[in-house]
Structures are given as C-alpha cells and as structure tokens.
Short mmCIF file of C-alpha atoms and ligand atoms in Angstrom, two decimals:
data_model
loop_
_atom_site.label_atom_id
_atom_site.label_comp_id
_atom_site.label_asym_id
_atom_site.label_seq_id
_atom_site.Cartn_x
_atom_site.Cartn_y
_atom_site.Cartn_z
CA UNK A 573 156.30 40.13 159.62
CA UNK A 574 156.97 41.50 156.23
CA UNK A 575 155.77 44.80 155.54
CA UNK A 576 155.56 47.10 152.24
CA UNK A 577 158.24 49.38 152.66
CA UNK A 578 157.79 51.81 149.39
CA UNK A 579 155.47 52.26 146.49
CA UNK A 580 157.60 53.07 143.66
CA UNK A 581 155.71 54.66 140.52
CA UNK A 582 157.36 54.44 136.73
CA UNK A 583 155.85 56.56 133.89
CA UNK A 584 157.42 55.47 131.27
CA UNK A 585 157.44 56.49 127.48
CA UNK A 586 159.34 56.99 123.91
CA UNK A 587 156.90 59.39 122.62
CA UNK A 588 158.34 59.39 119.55
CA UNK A 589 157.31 55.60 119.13
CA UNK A 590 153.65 55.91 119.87
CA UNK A 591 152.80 53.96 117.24
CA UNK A 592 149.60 51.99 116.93
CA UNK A 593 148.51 52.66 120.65
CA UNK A 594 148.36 56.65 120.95
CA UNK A 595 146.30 56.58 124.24
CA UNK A 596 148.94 54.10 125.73
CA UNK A 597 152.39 56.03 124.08
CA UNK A 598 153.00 56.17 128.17
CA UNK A 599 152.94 53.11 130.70
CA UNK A 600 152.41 53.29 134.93
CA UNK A 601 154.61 50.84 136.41
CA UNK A 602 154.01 50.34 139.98
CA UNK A 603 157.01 48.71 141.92
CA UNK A 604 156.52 47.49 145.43
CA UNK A 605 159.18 46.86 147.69
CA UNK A 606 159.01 45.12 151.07
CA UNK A 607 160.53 45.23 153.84
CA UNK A 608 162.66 41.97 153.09
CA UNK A 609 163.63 43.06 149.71
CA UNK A 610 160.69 41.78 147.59
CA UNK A 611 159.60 43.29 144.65
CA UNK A 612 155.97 43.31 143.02
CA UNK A 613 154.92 45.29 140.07
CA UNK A 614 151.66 46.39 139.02
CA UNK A 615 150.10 48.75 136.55
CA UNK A 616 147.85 51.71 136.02
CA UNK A 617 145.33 53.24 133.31
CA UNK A 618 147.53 56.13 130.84
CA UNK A 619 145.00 57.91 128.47
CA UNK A 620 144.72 61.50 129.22
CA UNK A 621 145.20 61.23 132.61
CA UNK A 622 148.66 60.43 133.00
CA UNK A 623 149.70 62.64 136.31
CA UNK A 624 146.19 62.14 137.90
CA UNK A 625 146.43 58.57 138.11
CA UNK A 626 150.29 58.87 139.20
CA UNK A 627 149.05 60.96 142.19
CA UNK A 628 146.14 58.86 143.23
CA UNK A 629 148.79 55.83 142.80
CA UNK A 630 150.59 58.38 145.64
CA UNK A 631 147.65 58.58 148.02
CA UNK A 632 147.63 54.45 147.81
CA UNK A 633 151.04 54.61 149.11
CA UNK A 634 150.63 56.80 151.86
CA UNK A 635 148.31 54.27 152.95
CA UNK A 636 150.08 50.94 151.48
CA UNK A 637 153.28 51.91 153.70
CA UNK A 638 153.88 49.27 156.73
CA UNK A 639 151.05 47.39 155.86
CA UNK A 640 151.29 43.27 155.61
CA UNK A 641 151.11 43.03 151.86
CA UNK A 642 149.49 39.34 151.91
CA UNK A 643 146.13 40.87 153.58
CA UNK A 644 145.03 41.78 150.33
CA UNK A 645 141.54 40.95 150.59
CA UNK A 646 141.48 43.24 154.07
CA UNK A 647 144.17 45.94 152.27
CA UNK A 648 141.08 46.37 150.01
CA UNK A 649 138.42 46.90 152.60
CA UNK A 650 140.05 49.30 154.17
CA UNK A 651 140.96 51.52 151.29
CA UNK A 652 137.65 51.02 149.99
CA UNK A 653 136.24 52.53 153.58
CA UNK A 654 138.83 54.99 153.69
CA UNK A 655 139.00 56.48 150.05
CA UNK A 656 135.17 57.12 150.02
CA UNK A 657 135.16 57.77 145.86
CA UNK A 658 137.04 54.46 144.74
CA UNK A 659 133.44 53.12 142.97
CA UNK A 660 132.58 56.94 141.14
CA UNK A 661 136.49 57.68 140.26
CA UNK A 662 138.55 56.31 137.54
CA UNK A 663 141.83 57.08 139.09
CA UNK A 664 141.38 56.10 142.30
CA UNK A 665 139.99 52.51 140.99
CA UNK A 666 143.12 52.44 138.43
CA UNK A 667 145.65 52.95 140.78
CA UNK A 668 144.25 50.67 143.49
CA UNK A 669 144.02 47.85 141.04
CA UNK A 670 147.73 48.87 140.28
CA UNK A 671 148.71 48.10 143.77
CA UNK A 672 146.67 45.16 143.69
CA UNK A 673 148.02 43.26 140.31
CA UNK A 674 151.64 43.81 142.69
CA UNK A 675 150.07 42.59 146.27
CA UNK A 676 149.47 39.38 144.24
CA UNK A 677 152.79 39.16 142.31
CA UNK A 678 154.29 39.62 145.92
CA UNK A 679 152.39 36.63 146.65
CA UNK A 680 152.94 34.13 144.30
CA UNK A 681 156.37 35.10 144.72
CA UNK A 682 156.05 34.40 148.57
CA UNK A 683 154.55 30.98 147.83
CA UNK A 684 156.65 30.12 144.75
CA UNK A 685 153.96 29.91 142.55
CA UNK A 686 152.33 31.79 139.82
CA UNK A 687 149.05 33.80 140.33
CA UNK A 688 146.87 31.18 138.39
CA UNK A 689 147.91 28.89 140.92
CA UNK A 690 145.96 30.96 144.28
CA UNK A 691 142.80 31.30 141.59
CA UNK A 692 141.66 28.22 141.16
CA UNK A 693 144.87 26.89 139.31
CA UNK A 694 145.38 26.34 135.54
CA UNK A 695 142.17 25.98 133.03
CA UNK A 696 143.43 26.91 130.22
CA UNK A 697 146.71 25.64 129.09
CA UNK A 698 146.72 28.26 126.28
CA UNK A 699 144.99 31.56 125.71
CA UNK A 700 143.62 32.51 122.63
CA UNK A 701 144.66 35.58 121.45
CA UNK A 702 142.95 38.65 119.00
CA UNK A 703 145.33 41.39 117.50
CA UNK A 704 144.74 44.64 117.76
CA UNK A 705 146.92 47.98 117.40
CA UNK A 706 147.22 46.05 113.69
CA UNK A 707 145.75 48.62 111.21
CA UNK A 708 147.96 52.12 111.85
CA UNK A 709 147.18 54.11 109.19
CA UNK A 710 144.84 51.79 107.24
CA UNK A 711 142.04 53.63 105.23
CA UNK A 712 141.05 52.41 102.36
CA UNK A 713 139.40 48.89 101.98
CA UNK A 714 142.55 47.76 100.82
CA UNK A 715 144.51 48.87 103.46
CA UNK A 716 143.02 46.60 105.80
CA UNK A 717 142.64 43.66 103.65
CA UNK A 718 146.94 43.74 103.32
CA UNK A 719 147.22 44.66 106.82
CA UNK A 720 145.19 41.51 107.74
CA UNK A 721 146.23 39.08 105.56
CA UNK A 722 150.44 39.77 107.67
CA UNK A 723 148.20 39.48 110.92
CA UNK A 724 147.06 35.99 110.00
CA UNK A 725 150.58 34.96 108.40
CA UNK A 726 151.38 35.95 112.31
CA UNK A 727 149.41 32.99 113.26
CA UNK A 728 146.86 35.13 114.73
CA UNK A 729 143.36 33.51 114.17
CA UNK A 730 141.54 36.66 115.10
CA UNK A 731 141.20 40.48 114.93
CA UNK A 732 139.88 43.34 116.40
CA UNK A 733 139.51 46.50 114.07
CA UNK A 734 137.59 50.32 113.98
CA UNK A 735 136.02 50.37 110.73
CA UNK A 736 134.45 53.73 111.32
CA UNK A 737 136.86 56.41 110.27
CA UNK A 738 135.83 59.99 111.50
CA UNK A 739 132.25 59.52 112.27
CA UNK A 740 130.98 60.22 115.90
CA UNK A 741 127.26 60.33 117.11
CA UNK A 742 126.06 60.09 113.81
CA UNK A 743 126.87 57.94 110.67
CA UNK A 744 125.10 58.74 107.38
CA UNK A 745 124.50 56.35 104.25
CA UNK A 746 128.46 56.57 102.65
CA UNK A 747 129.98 56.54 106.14
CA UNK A 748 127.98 53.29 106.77
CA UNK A 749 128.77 52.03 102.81
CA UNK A 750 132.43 53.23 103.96
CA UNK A 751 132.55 50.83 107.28
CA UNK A 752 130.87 47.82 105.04
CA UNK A 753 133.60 47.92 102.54
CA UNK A 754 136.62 47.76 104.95
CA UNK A 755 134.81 44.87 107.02
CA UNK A 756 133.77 43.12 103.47
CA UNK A 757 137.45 43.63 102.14
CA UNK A 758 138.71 42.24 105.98
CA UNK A 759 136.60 39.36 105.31
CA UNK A 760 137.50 38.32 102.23
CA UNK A 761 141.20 38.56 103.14
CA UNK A 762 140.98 36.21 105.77
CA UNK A 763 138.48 34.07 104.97
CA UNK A 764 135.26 32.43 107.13
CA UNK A 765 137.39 30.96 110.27
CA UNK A 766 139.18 34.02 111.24
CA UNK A 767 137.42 35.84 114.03
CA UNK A 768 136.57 39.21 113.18
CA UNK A 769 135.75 41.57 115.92
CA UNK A 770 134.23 44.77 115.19
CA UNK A 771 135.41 47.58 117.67
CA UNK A 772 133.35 51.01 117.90
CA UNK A 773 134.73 52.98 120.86
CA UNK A 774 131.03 53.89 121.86
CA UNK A 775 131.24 55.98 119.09
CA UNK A 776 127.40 56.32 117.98
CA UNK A 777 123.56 57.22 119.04
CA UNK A 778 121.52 54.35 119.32
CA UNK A 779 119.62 55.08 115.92
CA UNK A 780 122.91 54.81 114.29
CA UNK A 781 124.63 52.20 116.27
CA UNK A 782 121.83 49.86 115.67
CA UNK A 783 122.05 50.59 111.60
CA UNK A 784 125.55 49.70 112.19
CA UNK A 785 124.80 46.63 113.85
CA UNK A 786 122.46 45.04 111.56
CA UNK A 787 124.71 46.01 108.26
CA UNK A 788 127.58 44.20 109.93
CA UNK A 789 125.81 40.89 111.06
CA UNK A 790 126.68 40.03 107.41
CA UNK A 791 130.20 39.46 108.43
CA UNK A 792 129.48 37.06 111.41
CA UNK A 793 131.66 39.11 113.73
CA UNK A 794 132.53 37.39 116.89
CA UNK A 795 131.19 40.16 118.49
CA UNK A 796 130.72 43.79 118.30
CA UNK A 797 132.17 46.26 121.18
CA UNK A 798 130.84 48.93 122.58
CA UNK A 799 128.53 49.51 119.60
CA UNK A 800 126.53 52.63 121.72
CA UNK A 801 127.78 55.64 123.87
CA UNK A 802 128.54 54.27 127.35
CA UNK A 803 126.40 56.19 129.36
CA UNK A 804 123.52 54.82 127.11
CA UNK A 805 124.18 51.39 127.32
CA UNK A 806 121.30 50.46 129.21
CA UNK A 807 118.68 51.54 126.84
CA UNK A 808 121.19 51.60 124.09
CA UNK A 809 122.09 47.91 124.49
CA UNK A 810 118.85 47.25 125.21
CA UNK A 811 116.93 48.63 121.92
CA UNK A 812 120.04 47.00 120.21
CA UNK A 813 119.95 43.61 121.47
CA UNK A 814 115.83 43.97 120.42
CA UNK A 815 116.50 45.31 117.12
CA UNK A 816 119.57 42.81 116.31
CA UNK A 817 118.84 39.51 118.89
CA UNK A 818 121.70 37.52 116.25
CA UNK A 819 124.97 39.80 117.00
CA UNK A 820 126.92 39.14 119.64
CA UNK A 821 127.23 42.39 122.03
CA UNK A 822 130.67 42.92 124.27
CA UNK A 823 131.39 45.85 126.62
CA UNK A 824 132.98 46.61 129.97
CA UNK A 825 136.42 47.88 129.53
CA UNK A 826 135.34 50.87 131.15
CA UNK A 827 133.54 49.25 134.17
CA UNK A 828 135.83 50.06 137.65
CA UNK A 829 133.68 48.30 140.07
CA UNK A 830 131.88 44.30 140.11
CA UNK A 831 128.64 46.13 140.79
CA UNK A 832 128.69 48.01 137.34
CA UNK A 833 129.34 44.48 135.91
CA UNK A 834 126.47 43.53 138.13
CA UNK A 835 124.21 46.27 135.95
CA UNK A 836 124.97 45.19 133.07
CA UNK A 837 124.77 41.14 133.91
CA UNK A 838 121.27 41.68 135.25
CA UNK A 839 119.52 43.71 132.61
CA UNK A 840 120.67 40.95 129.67
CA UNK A 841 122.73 43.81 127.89
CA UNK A 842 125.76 41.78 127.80
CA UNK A 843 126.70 38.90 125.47
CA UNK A 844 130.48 39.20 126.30
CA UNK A 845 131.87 41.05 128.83
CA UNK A 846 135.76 43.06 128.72
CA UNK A 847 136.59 44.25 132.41
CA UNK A 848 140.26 45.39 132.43
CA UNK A 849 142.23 44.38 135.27
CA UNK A 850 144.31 47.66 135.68
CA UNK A 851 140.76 49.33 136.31
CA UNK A 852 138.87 47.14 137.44
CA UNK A 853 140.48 46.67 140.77
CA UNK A 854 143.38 44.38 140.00
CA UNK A 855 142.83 40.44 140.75
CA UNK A 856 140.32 41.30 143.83
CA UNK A 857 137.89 43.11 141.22
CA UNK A 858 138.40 40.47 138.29
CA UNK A 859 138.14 37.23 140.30
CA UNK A 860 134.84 38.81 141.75
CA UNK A 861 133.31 40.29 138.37
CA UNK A 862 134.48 36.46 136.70
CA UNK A 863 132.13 34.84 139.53
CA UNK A 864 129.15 37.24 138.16
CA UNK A 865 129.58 36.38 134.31
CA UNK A 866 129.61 32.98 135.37
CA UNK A 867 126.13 32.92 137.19
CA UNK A 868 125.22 34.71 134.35
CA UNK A 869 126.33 32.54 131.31
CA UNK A 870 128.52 35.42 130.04
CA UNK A 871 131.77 34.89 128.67
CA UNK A 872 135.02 36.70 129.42
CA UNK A 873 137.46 38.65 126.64
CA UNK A 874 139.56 41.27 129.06
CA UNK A 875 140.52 44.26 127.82
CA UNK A 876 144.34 44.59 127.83
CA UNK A 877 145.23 48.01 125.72
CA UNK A 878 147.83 49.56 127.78
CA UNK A 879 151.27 48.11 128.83
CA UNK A 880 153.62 44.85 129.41
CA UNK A 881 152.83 44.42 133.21
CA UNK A 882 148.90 44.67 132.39
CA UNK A 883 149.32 42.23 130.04
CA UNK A 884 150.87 39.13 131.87
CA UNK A 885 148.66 39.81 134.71
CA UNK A 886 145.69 39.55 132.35
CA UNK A 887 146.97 36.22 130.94
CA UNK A 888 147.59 34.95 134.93
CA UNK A 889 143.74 36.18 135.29
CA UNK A 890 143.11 33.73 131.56
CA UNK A 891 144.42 31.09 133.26
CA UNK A 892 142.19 29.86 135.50
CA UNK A 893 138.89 31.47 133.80
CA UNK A 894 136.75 28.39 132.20
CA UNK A 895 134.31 31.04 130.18
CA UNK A 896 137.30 32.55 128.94
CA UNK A 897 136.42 32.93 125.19
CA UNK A 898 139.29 35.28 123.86
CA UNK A 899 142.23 37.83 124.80
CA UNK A 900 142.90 40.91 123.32
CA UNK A 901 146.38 41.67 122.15
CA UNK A 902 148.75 44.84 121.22
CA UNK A 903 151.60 42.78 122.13
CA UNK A 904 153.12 42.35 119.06
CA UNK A 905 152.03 45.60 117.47
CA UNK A 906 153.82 47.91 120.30
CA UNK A 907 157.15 49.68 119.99
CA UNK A 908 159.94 47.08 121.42
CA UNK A 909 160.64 48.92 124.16
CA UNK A 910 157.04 48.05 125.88
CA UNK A 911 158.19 44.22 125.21
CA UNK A 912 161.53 45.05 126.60
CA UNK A 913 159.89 45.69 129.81
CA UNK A 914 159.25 42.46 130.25
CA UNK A 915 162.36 40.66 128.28
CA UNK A 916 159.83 39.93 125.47
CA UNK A 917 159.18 37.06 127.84
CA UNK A 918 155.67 36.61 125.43
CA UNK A 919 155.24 34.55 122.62
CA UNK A 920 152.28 34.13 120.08
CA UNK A 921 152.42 30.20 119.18
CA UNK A 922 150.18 29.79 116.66
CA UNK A 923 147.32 32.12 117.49
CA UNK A 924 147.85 31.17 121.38
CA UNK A 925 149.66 32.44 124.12
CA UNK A 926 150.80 30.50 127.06
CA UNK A 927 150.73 31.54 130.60
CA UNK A 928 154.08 32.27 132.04
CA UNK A 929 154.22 29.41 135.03
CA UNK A 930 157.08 31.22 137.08
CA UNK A 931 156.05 32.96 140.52
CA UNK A 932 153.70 35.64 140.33
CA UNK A 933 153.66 37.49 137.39
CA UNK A 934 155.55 34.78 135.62
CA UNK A 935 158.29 36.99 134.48
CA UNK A 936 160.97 39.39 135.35
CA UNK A 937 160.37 43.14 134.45
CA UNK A 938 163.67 44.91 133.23
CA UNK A 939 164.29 47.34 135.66
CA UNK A 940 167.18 49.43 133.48
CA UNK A 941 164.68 49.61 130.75
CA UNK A 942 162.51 50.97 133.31
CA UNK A 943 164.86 53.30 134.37
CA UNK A 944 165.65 54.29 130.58
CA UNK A 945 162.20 55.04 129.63
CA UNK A 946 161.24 56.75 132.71
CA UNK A 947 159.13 59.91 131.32
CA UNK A 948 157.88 63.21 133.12
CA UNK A 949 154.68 63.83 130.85
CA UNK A 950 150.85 63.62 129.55
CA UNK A 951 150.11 61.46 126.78
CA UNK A 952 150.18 63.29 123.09
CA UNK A 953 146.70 65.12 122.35
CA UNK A 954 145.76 65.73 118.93
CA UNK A 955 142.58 67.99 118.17
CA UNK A 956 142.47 66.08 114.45
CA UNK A 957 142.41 62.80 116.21
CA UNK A 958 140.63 61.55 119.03
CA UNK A 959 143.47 59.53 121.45
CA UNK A 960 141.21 56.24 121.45
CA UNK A 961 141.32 55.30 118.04
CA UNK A 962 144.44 53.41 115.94
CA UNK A 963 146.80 56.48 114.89
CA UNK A 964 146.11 57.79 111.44
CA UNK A 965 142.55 55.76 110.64
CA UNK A 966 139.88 59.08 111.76
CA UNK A 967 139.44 59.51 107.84
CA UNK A 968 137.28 58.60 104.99
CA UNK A 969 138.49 57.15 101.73
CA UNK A 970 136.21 58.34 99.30
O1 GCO B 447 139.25 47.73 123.01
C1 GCO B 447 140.27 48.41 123.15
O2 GCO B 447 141.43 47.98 123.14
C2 GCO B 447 140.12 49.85 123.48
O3 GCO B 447 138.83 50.30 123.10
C3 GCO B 447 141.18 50.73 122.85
O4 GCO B 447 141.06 50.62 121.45
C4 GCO B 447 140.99 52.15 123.32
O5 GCO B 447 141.47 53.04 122.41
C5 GCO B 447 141.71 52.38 124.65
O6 GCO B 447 141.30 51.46 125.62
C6 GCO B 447 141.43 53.80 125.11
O7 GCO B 447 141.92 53.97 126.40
MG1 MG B 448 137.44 48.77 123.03
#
C-alpha cells in the first residue's frame, strides 16, 4: 500500500519583489512525498501569519505520516476529530486544506487524470478570468483609468479594484466623491462590457458601507465584495441588501468551514459567494461549499490571492463548477518568480484561462525555483499601510 512518507513545507519569497500583492510577498508550498516516490503539492494562507501556519502545516504532518494518502475523505474525519479547533482556527483550516489540494494532486496523478476529472469532469472548457494586483500605486482618477485601459489591451474582460484609498470604518462626503471619481474614470476607460468589480476589504460600518453601495450602483459593478466589516455581515449584509436590493453582494474569502458558507447561504446575504480553496479546506471543503451555493442559486467567483499552486488548483476546482460565474486573477500581475513556480505553465487567451488537462494539478512545479526562493521570514508589515490592500493606493488625491 502506498503511504505518505514526508510532508515537506516551502516558504518561499523575494521580498524585494513584493509588488502588487504585499500580503502574499511569501508563498507555503506543501510537498508530499510517498512512499513510492510520488510527489503532491499543495498550498497554505501567507498574510501575517507566515510561521503560524508553517507550524500548524507541521502538526498535519505528524499526523499525515504513514497514512494511505487516497483516503482523503476519511484523512479528513479524522483530523477533524482529532484537531478539535480546525472550524474556529485559521491556521489549522489553511494548512489542512494545504495537505488536501496535494492528497488530490497525488490522486489524479495515481489515476492519470487531472482533478476535474474525480469532480464531476470538465464543465467549463474555459474559465473566465478578472485581474487584480493591476493598480500598484494608482491614486488619482487617472491613474486607474491608464492602468485599466493595459489590463483590457491584456485581453482581460474584467477587473477587480479598491477604490477607497485610506478610509476605514468611516468614509465622509470627499472620501466617497474620491471613490466615485476613480470608479467613473475606470468606467469610462473601459467602456459598458468590461466587468467592473468593486473590492472593499470589509473596510466600512454599515452606515457607510451602504452610502458606498448605493453611489456605486451607477457603475453596474458585477458585484461588490465584502462591502461591510466581516463580523457584521449578518446584519451588515442584511440592512445592505434592504437598502440596495439592485447590487450584486459577494463575500466568503474568509469563510474556513462549509457551515459558515451554510450561514451566509441561509440568511439571503449572499449574491456571490468567494471561498478560497487554500482555506477553505482544500477540494473536500470546496466541492462541499459548491453543493450549498448550488441549492441555493448562488454563484461561485473563488478567491485566489496568494500563490502559483493555489492558483491551478482553483482553476481544477473551475472546471467542473456549472455556477461558476468568474475567477479572480494576480497571475499576470505577480513578480516572475511566483509564475516560475509553476513554468508559467498559465496563459490568459483572450480574457480566459484554460484548465491544465495533465494529472492532478495539471502542471509541474519547479522544484530548483523552489529551492531558490526558499525564505526563513514573516511577511513585510508597514504601520502606513495596511498588508491587504494593493501596495502604494492607502492615499487620497485631493
Ligand atoms: O479579494 C482579494 O483578492 C483579497 O481581498 C485581497 O485583495 C486581500 O488583500 C488578501 O486576500 C488579504 O489576505
Ligand atoms: Mg477580497
């Protein structure tokens, strides 16, 4: 029987290149090896929790060892029963689905076939993507309208973008004029059938998040993320979705469990929902939250901020997801050494990606890149700028 013989863990990083993604400067490569010589990679949430995450990735190990890495539905069970904290902590549920996104590259390398293929098989023959990680160091108006007219000549036919500048909790009157202007300006650049998606990092109060909301619906956004503080979503969404019934509403990047998903699903708050499969428990905790938005008549747009592993298992997960409705993409705004990790085996064709159809993950990951970049650190913290948003956009312009 073949058994997982090591769990090997990769932070990897150019600091010096952390361009557009500041809270992702540093990825968490998981590398399991069996005990006939297989290799599956996985990988973890950064942010500012770098060596937490690589520890909990540790106590996964020290159970993973010996184990029969095809039993991942029971591998799950038991670390669930065992770990006792996996639904209440963020690292344990980012380094399980870690492990996870590899159990299932080891299997689709087992069966000669690519993930997609064990979840239902191929839906989508391409995935449409968004760009973000785009505006670095866009401020003014005009900024943003340059910035997105070379992210359409890309062939990208949508965008994600944090209009807000340094406002938290509370917005007044010019911040709000501020946030109009660079929307209006992105608007105009691209015209009426780009997608614009309006990001807000759960940046405001409800008073001012629903303000927000209806001065944007102006702009037809695709949707608009995480327009409230997440730990008032509930009644935040809630007296949003009342006050603004016309705007589409996405969240759920932060959700690490199916029965947050389930909370959100239920109480209507949810027009589009992000889980992120290097939280959200991998495949296991995707396949079951995709089941949910179904019943529900939510669609999917995953959340996929972080690194080169996360983001070919995310388009495996696209594959075979019918209410897919878009994917989010740094891809092509990272430093090259993140695309490197993978042999830039990803290509934007026209706005679209398609799904790797090699076994497993669908492509090789470079392991003397990995071995270059390996990186003994926390991710950068700057007290002028929160880690979350694009670098060098927590300013006003006026
Ligand atoms: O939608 C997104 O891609 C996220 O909100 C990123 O912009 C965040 O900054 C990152 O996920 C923080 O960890
Ligand atoms: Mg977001």
């Amino acid at each position: 029987m073949t058994t997982i013989k090591d769990i090997e863990i990769y932070s990897v990083s150019d600091l010096a290149t952390a361009k557009a993604s500041p809270w992702a400067s540093v990825s968490i490569i998981v590398r399991v090896v069996t005990s006939d010589g297989q290799v599956g990679y996985g990988e973890a949430v950064p942010t500012l929790r770098v060596n937490q995450v690589v520890k909990a990735i540790e106590e996964v190990r020290r159970f993973m060892i010996g184990k029969d890495p095809f039993r991942i539905e029971y591998l799950f069970r038991e670390w669930y029963k065992h770990e006792f904290y996996i639904s209440r902590s963020f690292e344990a549920a980012t380094a399980y689905s870690a492990v996870d996104i590899a159990l299932h590259d080891l299997l689709g390398k087992y069966l000669g076939a690519p993930i997609y293929q064990f979840l239902g098989g191929l839906v989508n023959e391409k995935i449409k993507a968004y760009a973000n990680g785009w505006y670095s160091d866009c401020v003014t108006p005009d900024d943003f309208a340059k910035r997105a007219k070379e992210v359409v000549s890309m062939g990208f036919k949508a965008m994600k973008f944090d209009p807000f500048g340094p406002y938290f909790d509370h917005m007044d009157e010019e911040g709000l004029e501020e946030a109009v202007e660079r929307v209006r300006a992105v608007r105009e650049a691209v015209g009426k059938y780009v997608d614009i998606l309006i990001e807000v990092h759960g940046r405001f109060n409800v008073n001012t998040a629903i303000k927000m909301v209806k001065a944007m619906e102006q702009f037809d956004p695709l949707f608009i993320e995480e327009p409230v503080h997440p730990d008032l979503n509930f009644e935040g969404l809630a007296k949003i979705k009342a006050a603004v019934p016309g705007v589409r509403i996405a969240v759920g990047e932060r959700i690490i469990s199916v029965e947050e998903a389930l909370q959100l699903l239920e109480r209507g708050l949810v027009d589009v929902l992000q889980p992120d499969i290097t939280n959200a428990l991998g495949f296991t905790g995707m396949s079951r939250i995709r089941a949910l938005t179904e019943a529900y008549g939510v669609e999917l747009a995953p959340h996929n901020a972080f690194g080169p592993v996360q983001h070919v298992a995310t388009l495996q997960f696209d594959a075979s997801a019918y209410n897919l409705l878009i994917q989010e993409s740094f891809y092509e705004f990272w430093p090259q050494w993140k695309r490197d990790i993978i042999n830039n085996a990803i290509r934007l064709e026209d706005g679209y990606y398609r799904v790797p159809n090699r076994p497993g993950l669908g492509v090789d990951v470079n392991e003397k890149v990995l071995a270059e970049m390996r990186f003994e650190g926390m991710e950068p913290f700057h007290e002028e700028e929160p880690v979350w948003v694009i670098k060098g956009t927590w300013k006003r312009y006026r």
